[in-house]
PDB file of N, CA and C in Angstrom:
ATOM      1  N   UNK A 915       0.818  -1.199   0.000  1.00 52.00           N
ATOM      2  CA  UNK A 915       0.000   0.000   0.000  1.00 52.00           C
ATOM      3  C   UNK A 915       0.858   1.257   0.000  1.00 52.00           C
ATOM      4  N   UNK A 916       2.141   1.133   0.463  1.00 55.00           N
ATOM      5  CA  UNK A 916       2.824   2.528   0.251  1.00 55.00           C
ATOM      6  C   UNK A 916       3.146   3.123  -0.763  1.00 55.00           C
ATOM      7  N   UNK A 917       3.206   2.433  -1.570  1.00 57.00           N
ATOM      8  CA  UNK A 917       3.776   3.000  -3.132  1.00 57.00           C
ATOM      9  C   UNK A 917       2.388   3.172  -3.609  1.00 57.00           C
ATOM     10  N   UNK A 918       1.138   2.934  -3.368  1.00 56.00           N
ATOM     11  CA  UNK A 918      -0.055   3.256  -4.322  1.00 56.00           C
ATOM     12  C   UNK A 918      -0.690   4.386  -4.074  1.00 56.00           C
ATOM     13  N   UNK A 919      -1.168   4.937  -5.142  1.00 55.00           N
ATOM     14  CA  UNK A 919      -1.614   6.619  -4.969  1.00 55.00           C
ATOM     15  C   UNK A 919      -3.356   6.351  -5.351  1.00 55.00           C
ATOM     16  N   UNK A 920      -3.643   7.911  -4.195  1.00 59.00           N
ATOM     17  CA  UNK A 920      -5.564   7.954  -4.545  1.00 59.00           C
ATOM     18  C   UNK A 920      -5.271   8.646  -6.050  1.00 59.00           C
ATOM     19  N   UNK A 921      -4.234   9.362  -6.381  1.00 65.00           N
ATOM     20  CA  UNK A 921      -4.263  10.412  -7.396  1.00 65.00           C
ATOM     21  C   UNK A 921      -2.704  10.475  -7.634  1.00 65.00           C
ATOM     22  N   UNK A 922      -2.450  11.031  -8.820  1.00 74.00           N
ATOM     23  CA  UNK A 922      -1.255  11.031  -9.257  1.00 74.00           C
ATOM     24  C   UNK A 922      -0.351  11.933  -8.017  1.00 74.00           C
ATOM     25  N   UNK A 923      -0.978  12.829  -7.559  1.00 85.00           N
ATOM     26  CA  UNK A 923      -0.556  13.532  -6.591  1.00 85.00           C
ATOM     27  C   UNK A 923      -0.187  13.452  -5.380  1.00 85.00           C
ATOM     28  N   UNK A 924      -1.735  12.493  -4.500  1.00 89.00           N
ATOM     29  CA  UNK A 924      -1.694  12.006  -3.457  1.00 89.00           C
ATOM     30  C   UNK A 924      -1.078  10.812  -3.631  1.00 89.00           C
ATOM     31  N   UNK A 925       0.173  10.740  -2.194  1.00 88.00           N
ATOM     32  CA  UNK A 925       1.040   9.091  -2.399  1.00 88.00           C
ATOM     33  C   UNK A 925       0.168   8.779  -1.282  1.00 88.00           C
ATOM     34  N   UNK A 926      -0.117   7.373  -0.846  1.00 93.00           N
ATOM     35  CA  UNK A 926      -0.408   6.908   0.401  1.00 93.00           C
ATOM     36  C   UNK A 926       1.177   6.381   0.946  1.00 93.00           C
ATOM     37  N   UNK A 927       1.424   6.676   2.404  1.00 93.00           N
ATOM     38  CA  UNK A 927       2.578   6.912   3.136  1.00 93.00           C
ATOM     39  C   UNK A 927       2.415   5.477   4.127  1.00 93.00           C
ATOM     40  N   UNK A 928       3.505   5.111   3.907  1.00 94.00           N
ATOM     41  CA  UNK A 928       3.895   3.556   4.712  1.00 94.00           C
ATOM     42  C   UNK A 928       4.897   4.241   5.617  1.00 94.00           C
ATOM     43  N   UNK A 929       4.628   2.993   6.904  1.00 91.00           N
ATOM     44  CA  UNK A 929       5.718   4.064   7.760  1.00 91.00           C
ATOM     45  C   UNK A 929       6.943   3.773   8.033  1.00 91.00           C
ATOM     46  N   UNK A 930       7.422   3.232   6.639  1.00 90.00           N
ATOM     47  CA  UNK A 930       8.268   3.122   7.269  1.00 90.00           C
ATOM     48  C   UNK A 930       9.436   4.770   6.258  1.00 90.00           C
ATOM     49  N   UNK A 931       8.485   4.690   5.520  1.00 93.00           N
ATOM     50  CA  UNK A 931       8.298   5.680   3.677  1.00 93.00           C
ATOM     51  C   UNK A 931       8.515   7.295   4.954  1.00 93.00           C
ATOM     52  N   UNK A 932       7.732   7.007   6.247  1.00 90.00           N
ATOM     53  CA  UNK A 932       7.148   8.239   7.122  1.00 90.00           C
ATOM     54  C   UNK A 932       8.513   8.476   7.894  1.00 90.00           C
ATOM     55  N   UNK A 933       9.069   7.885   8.266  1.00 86.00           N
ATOM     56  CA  UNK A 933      10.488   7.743   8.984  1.00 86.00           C
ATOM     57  C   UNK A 933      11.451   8.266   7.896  1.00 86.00           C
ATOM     58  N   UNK A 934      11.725   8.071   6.959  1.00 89.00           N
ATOM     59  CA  UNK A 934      12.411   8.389   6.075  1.00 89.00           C
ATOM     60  C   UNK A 934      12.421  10.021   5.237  1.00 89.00           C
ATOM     61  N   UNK A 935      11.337  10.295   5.247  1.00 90.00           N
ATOM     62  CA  UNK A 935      10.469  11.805   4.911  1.00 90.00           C
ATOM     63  C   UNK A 935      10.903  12.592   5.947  1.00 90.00           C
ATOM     64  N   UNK A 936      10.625  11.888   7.329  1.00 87.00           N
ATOM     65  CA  UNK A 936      10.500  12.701   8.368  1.00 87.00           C
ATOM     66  C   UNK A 936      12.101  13.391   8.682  1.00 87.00           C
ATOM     67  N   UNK A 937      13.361  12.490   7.871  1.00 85.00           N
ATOM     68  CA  UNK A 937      14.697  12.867   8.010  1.00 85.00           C
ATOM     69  C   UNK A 937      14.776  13.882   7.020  1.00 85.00           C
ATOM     70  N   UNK A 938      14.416  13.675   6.255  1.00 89.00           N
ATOM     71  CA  UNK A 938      14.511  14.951   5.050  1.00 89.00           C
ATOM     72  C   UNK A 938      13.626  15.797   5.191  1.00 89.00           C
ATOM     73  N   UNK A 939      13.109  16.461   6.032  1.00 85.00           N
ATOM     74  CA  UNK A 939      12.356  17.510   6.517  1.00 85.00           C
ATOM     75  C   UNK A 939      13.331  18.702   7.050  1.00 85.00           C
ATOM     76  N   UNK A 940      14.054  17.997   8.389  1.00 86.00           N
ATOM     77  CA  UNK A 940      15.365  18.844   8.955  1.00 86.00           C
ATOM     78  C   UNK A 940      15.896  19.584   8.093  1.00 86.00           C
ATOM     79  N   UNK A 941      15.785  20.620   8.889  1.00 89.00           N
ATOM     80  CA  UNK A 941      16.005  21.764   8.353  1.00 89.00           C
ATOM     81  C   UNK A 941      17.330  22.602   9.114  1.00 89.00           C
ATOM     82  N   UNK A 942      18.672  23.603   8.371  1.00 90.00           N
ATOM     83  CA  UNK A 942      19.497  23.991   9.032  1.00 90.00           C
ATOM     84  C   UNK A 942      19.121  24.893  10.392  1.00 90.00           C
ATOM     85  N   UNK A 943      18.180  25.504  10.545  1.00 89.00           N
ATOM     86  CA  UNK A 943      17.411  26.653  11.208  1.00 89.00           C
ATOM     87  C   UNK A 943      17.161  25.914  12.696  1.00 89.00           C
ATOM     88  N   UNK A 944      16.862  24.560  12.213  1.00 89.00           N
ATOM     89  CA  UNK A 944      16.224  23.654  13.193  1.00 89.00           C
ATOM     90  C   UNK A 944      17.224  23.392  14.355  1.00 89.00           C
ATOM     91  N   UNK A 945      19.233  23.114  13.779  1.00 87.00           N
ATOM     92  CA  UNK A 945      19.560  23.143  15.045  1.00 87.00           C
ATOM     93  C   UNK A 945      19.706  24.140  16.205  1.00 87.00           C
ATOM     94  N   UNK A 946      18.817  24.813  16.135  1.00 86.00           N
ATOM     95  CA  UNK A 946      18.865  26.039  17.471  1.00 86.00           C
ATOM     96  C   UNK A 946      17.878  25.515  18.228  1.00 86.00           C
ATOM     97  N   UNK A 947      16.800  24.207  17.713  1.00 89.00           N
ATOM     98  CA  UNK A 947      15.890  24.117  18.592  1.00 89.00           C
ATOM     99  C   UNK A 947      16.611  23.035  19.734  1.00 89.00           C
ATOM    100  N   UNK A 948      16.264  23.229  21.169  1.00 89.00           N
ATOM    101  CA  UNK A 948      16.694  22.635  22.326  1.00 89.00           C
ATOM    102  C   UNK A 948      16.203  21.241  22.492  1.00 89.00           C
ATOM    103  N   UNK A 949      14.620  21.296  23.304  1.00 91.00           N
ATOM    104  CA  UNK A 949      14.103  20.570  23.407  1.00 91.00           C
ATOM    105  C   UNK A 949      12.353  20.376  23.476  1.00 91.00           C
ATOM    106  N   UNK A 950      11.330  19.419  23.580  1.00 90.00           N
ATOM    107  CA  UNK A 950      10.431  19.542  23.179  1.00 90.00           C
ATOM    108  C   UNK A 950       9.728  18.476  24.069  1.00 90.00           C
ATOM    109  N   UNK A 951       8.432  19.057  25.396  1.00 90.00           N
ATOM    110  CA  UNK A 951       8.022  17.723  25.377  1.00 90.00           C
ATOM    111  C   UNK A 951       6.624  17.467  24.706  1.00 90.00           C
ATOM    112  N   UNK A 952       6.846  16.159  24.565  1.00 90.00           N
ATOM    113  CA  UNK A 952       5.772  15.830  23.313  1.00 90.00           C
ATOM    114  C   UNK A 952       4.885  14.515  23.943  1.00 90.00           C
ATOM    115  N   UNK A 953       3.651  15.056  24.276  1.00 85.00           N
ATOM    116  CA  UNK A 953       2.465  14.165  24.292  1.00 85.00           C
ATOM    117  C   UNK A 953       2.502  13.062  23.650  1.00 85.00           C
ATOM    118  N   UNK A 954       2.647  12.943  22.775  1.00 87.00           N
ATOM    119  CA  UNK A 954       2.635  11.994  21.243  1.00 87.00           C
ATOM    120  C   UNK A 954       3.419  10.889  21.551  1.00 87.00           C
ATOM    121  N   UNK A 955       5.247  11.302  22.712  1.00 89.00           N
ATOM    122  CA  UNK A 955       6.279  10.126  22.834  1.00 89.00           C
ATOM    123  C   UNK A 955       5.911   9.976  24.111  1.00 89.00           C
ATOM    124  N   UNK A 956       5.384  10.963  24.620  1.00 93.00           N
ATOM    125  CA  UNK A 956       5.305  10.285  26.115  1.00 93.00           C
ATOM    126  C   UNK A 956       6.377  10.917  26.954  1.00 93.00           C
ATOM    127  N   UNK A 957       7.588  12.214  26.489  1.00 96.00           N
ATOM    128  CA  UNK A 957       8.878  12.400  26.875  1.00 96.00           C
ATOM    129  C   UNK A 957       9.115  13.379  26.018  1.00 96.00           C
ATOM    130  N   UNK A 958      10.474  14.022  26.706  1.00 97.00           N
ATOM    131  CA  UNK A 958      11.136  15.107  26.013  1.00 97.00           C
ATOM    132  C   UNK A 958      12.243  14.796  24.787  1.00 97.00           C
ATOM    133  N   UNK A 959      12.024  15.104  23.758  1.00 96.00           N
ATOM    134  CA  UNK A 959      12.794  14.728  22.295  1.00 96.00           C
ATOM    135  C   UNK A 959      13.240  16.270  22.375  1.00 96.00           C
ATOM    136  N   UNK A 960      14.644  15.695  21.975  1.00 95.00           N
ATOM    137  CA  UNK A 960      15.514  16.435  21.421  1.00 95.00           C
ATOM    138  C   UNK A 960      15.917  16.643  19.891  1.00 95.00           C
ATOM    139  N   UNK A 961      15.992  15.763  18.791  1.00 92.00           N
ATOM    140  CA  UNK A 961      15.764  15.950  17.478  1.00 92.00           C
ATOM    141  C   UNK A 961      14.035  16.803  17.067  1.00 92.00           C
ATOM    142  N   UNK A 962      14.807  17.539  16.479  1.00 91.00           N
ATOM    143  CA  UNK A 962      13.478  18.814  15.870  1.00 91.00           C
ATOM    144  C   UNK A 962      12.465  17.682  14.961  1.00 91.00           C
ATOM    145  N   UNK A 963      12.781  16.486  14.477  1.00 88.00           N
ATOM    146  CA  UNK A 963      11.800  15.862  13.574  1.00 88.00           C
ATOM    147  C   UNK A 963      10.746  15.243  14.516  1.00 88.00           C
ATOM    148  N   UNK A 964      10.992  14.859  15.827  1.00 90.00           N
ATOM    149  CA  UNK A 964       9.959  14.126  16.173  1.00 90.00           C
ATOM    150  C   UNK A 964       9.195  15.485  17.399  1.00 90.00           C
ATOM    151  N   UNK A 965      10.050  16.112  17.194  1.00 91.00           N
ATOM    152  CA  UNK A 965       9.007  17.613  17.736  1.00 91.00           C
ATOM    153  C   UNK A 965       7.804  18.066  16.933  1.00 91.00           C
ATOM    154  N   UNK A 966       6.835  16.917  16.788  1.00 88.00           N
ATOM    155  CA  UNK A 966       5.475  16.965  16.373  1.00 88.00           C
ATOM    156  C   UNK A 966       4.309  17.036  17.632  1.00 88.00           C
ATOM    157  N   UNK A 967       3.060  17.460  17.238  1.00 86.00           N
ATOM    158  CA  UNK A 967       2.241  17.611  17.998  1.00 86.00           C
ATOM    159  C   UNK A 967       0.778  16.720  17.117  1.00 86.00           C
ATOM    160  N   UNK A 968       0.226  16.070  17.864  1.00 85.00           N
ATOM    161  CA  UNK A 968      -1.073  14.816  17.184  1.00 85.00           C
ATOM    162  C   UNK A 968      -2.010  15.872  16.520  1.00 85.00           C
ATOM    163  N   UNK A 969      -2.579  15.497  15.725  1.00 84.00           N
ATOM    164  CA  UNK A 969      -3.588  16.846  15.217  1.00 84.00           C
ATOM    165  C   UNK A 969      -4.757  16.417  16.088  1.00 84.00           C
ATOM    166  N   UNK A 970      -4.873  15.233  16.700  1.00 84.00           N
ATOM    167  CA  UNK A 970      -6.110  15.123  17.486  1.00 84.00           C
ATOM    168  C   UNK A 970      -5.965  15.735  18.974  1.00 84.00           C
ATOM    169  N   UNK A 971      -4.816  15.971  19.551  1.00 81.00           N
ATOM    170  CA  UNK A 971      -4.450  16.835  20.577  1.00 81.00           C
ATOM    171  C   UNK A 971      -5.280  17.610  20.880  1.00 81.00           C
ATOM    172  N   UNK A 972      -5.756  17.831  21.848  1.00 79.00           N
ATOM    173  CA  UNK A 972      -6.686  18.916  23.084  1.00 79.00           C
ATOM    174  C   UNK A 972      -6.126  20.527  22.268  1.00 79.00           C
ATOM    175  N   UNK A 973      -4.845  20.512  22.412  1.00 76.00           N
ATOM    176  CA  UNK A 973      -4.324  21.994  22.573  1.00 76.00           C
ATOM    177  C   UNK A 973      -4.554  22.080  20.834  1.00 76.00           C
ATOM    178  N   UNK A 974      -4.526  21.450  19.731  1.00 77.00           N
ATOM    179  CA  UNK A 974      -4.831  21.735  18.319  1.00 77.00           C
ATOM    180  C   UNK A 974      -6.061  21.892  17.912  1.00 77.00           C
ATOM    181  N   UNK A 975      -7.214  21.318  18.296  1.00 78.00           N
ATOM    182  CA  UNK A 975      -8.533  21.044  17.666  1.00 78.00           C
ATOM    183  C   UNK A 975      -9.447  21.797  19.172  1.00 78.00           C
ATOM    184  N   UNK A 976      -9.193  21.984  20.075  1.00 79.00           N
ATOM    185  CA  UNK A 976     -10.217  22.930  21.067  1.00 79.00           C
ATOM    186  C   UNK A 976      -9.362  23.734  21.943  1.00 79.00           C
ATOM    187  N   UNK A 977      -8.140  23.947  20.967  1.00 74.00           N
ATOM    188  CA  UNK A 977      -7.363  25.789  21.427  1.00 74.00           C
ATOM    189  C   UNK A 977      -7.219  25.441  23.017  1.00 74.00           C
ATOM    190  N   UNK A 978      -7.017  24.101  23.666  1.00 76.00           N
ATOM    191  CA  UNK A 978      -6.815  23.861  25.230  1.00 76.00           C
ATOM    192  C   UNK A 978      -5.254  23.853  25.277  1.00 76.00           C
ATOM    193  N   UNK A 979      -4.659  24.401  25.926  1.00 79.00           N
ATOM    194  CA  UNK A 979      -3.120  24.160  25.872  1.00 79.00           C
ATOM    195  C   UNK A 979      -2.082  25.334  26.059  1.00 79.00           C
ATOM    196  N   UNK A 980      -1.125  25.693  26.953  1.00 84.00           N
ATOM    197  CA  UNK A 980      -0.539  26.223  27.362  1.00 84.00           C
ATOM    198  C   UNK A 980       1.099  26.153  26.906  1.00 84.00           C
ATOM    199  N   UNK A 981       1.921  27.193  26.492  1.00 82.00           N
ATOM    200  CA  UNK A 981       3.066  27.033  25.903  1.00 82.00           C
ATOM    201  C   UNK A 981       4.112  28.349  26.492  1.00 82.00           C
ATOM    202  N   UNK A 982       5.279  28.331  26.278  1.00 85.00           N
ATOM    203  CA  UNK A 982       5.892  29.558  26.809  1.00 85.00           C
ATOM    204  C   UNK A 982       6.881  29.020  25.516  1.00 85.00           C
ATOM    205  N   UNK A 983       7.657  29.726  24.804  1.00 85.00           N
ATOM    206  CA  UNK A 983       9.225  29.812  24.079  1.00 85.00           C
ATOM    207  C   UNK A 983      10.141  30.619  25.059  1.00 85.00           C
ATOM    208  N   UNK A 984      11.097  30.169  25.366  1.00 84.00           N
ATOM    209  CA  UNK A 984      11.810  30.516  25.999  1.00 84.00           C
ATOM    210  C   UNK A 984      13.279  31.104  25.124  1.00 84.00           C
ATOM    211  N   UNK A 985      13.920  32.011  24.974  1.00 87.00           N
ATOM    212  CA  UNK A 985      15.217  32.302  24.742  1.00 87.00           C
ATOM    213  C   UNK A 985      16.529  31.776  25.170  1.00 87.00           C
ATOM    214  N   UNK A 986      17.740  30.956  24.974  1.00 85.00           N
ATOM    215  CA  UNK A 986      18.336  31.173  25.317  1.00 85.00           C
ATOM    216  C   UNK A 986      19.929  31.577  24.759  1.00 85.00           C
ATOM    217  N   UNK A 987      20.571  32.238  25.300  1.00 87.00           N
ATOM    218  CA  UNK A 987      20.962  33.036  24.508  1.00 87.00           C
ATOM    219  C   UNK A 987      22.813  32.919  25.628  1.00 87.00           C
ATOM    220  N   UNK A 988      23.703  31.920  24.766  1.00 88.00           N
ATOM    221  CA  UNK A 988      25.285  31.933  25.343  1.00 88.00           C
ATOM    222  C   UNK A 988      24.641  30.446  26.662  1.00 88.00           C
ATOM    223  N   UNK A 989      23.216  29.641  26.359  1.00 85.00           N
ATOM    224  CA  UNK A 989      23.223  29.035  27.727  1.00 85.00           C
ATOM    225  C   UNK A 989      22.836  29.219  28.517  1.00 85.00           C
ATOM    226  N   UNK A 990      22.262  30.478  28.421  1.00 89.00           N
ATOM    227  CA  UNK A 990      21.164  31.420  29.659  1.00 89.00           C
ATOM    228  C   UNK A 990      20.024  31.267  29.138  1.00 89.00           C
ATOM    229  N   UNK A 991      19.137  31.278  29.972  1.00 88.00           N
ATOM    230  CA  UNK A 991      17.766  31.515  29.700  1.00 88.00           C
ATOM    231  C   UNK A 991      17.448  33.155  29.765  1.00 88.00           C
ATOM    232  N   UNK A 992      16.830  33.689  28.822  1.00 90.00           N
ATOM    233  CA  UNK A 992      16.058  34.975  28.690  1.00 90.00           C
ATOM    234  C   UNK A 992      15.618  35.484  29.363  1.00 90.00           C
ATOM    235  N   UNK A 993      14.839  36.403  30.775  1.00 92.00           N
ATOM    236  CA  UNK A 993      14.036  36.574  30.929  1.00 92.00           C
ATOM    237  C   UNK A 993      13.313  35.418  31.601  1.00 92.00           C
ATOM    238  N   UNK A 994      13.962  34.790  32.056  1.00 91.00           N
ATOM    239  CA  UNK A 994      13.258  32.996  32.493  1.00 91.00           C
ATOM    240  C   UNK A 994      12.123  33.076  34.167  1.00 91.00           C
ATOM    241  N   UNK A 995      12.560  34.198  34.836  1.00 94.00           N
ATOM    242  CA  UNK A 995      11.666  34.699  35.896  1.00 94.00           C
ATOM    243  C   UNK A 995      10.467  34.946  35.086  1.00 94.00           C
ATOM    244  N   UNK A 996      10.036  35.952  34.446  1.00 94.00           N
ATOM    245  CA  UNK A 996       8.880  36.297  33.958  1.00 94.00           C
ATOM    246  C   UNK A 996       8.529  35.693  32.716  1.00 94.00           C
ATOM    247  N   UNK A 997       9.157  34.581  31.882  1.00 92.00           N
ATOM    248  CA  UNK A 997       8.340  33.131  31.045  1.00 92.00           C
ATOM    249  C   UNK A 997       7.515  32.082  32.439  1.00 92.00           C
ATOM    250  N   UNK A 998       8.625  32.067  33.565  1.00 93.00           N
ATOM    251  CA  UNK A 998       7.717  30.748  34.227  1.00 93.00           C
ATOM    252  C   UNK A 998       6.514  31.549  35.128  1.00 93.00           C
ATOM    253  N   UNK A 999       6.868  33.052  35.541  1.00 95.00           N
ATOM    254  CA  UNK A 999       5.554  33.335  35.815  1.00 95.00           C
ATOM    255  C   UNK A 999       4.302  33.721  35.216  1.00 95.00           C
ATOM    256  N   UNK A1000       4.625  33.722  33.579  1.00 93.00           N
ATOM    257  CA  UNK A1000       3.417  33.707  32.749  1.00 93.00           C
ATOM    258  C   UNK A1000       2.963  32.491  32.413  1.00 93.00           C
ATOM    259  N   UNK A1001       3.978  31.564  32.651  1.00 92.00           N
ATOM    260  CA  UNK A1001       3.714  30.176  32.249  1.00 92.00           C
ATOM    261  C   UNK A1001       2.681  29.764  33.585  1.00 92.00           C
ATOM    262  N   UNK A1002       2.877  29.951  34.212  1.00 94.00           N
ATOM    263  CA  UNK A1002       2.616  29.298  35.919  1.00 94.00           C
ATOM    264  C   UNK A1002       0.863  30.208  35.682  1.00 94.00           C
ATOM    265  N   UNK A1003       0.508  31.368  35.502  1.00 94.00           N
ATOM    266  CA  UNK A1003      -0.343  31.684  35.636  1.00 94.00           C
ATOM    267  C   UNK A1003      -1.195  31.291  34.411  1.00 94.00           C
ATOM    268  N   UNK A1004      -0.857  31.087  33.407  1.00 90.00           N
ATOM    269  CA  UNK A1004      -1.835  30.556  31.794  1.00 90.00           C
ATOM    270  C   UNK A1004      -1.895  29.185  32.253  1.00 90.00           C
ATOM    271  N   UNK A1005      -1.296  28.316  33.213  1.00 89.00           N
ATOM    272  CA  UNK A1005      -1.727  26.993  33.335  1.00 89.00           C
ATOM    273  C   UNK A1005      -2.845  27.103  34.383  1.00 89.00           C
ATOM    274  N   UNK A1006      -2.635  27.824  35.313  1.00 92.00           N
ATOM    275  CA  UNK A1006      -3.598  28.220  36.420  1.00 92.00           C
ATOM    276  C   UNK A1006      -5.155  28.198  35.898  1.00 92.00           C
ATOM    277  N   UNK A1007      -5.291  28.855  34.614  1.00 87.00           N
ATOM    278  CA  UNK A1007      -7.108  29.332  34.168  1.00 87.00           C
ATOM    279  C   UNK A1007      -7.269  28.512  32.670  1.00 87.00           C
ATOM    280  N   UNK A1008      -6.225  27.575  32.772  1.00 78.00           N
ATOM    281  CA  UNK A1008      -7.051  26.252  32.030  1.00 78.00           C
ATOM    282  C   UNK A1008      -8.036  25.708  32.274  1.00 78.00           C
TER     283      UNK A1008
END
């Protein structure tokens, strides 16, 4: 089934076809990203490819979900007092 298409366009994706895609996605930009925890593994991933989020996820499909980006900048965190106290209070009135 992986190699057969609904349309010349649409491929249907085998996973193992999905693992392989998912390496050629990485992008140079990407190594600045740190880390990620992800619902989806169950744990914090460090490669930017499996820093995905489920489209059936709470926080994608009914806007439930809380996030902060953090800076860091030489190894420091940014501003990291006032990310965890905005963080700490947007989890609060979930």
């Amino acid at each position: 089934m992986g190699n057969s298409s609904l349309s010349p366009s649409i491929k249907v994706i085998s996973a193992s076809e999905f693992s392989d895609l998912l390496t050629k996605l990485k992008r140079d930009y990407q190594s600045q990203y740190y880390a990620m925890y992800s619902s989806l593994w169950n744990g914090i991933v460090t490669d930017p490819v499996l820093m995905l989020v489920p489209v059936d996820d709470h926080m994608v499909h009914r806007g439930d979900g809380v996030f902060e980006a953090f800076k860091c900048v030489n190894g420091n965190l940014y501003n990291v007092h006032r990310h965890l106290k905005r963080l700490e209070y947007s989890a609060s009135q979930v």
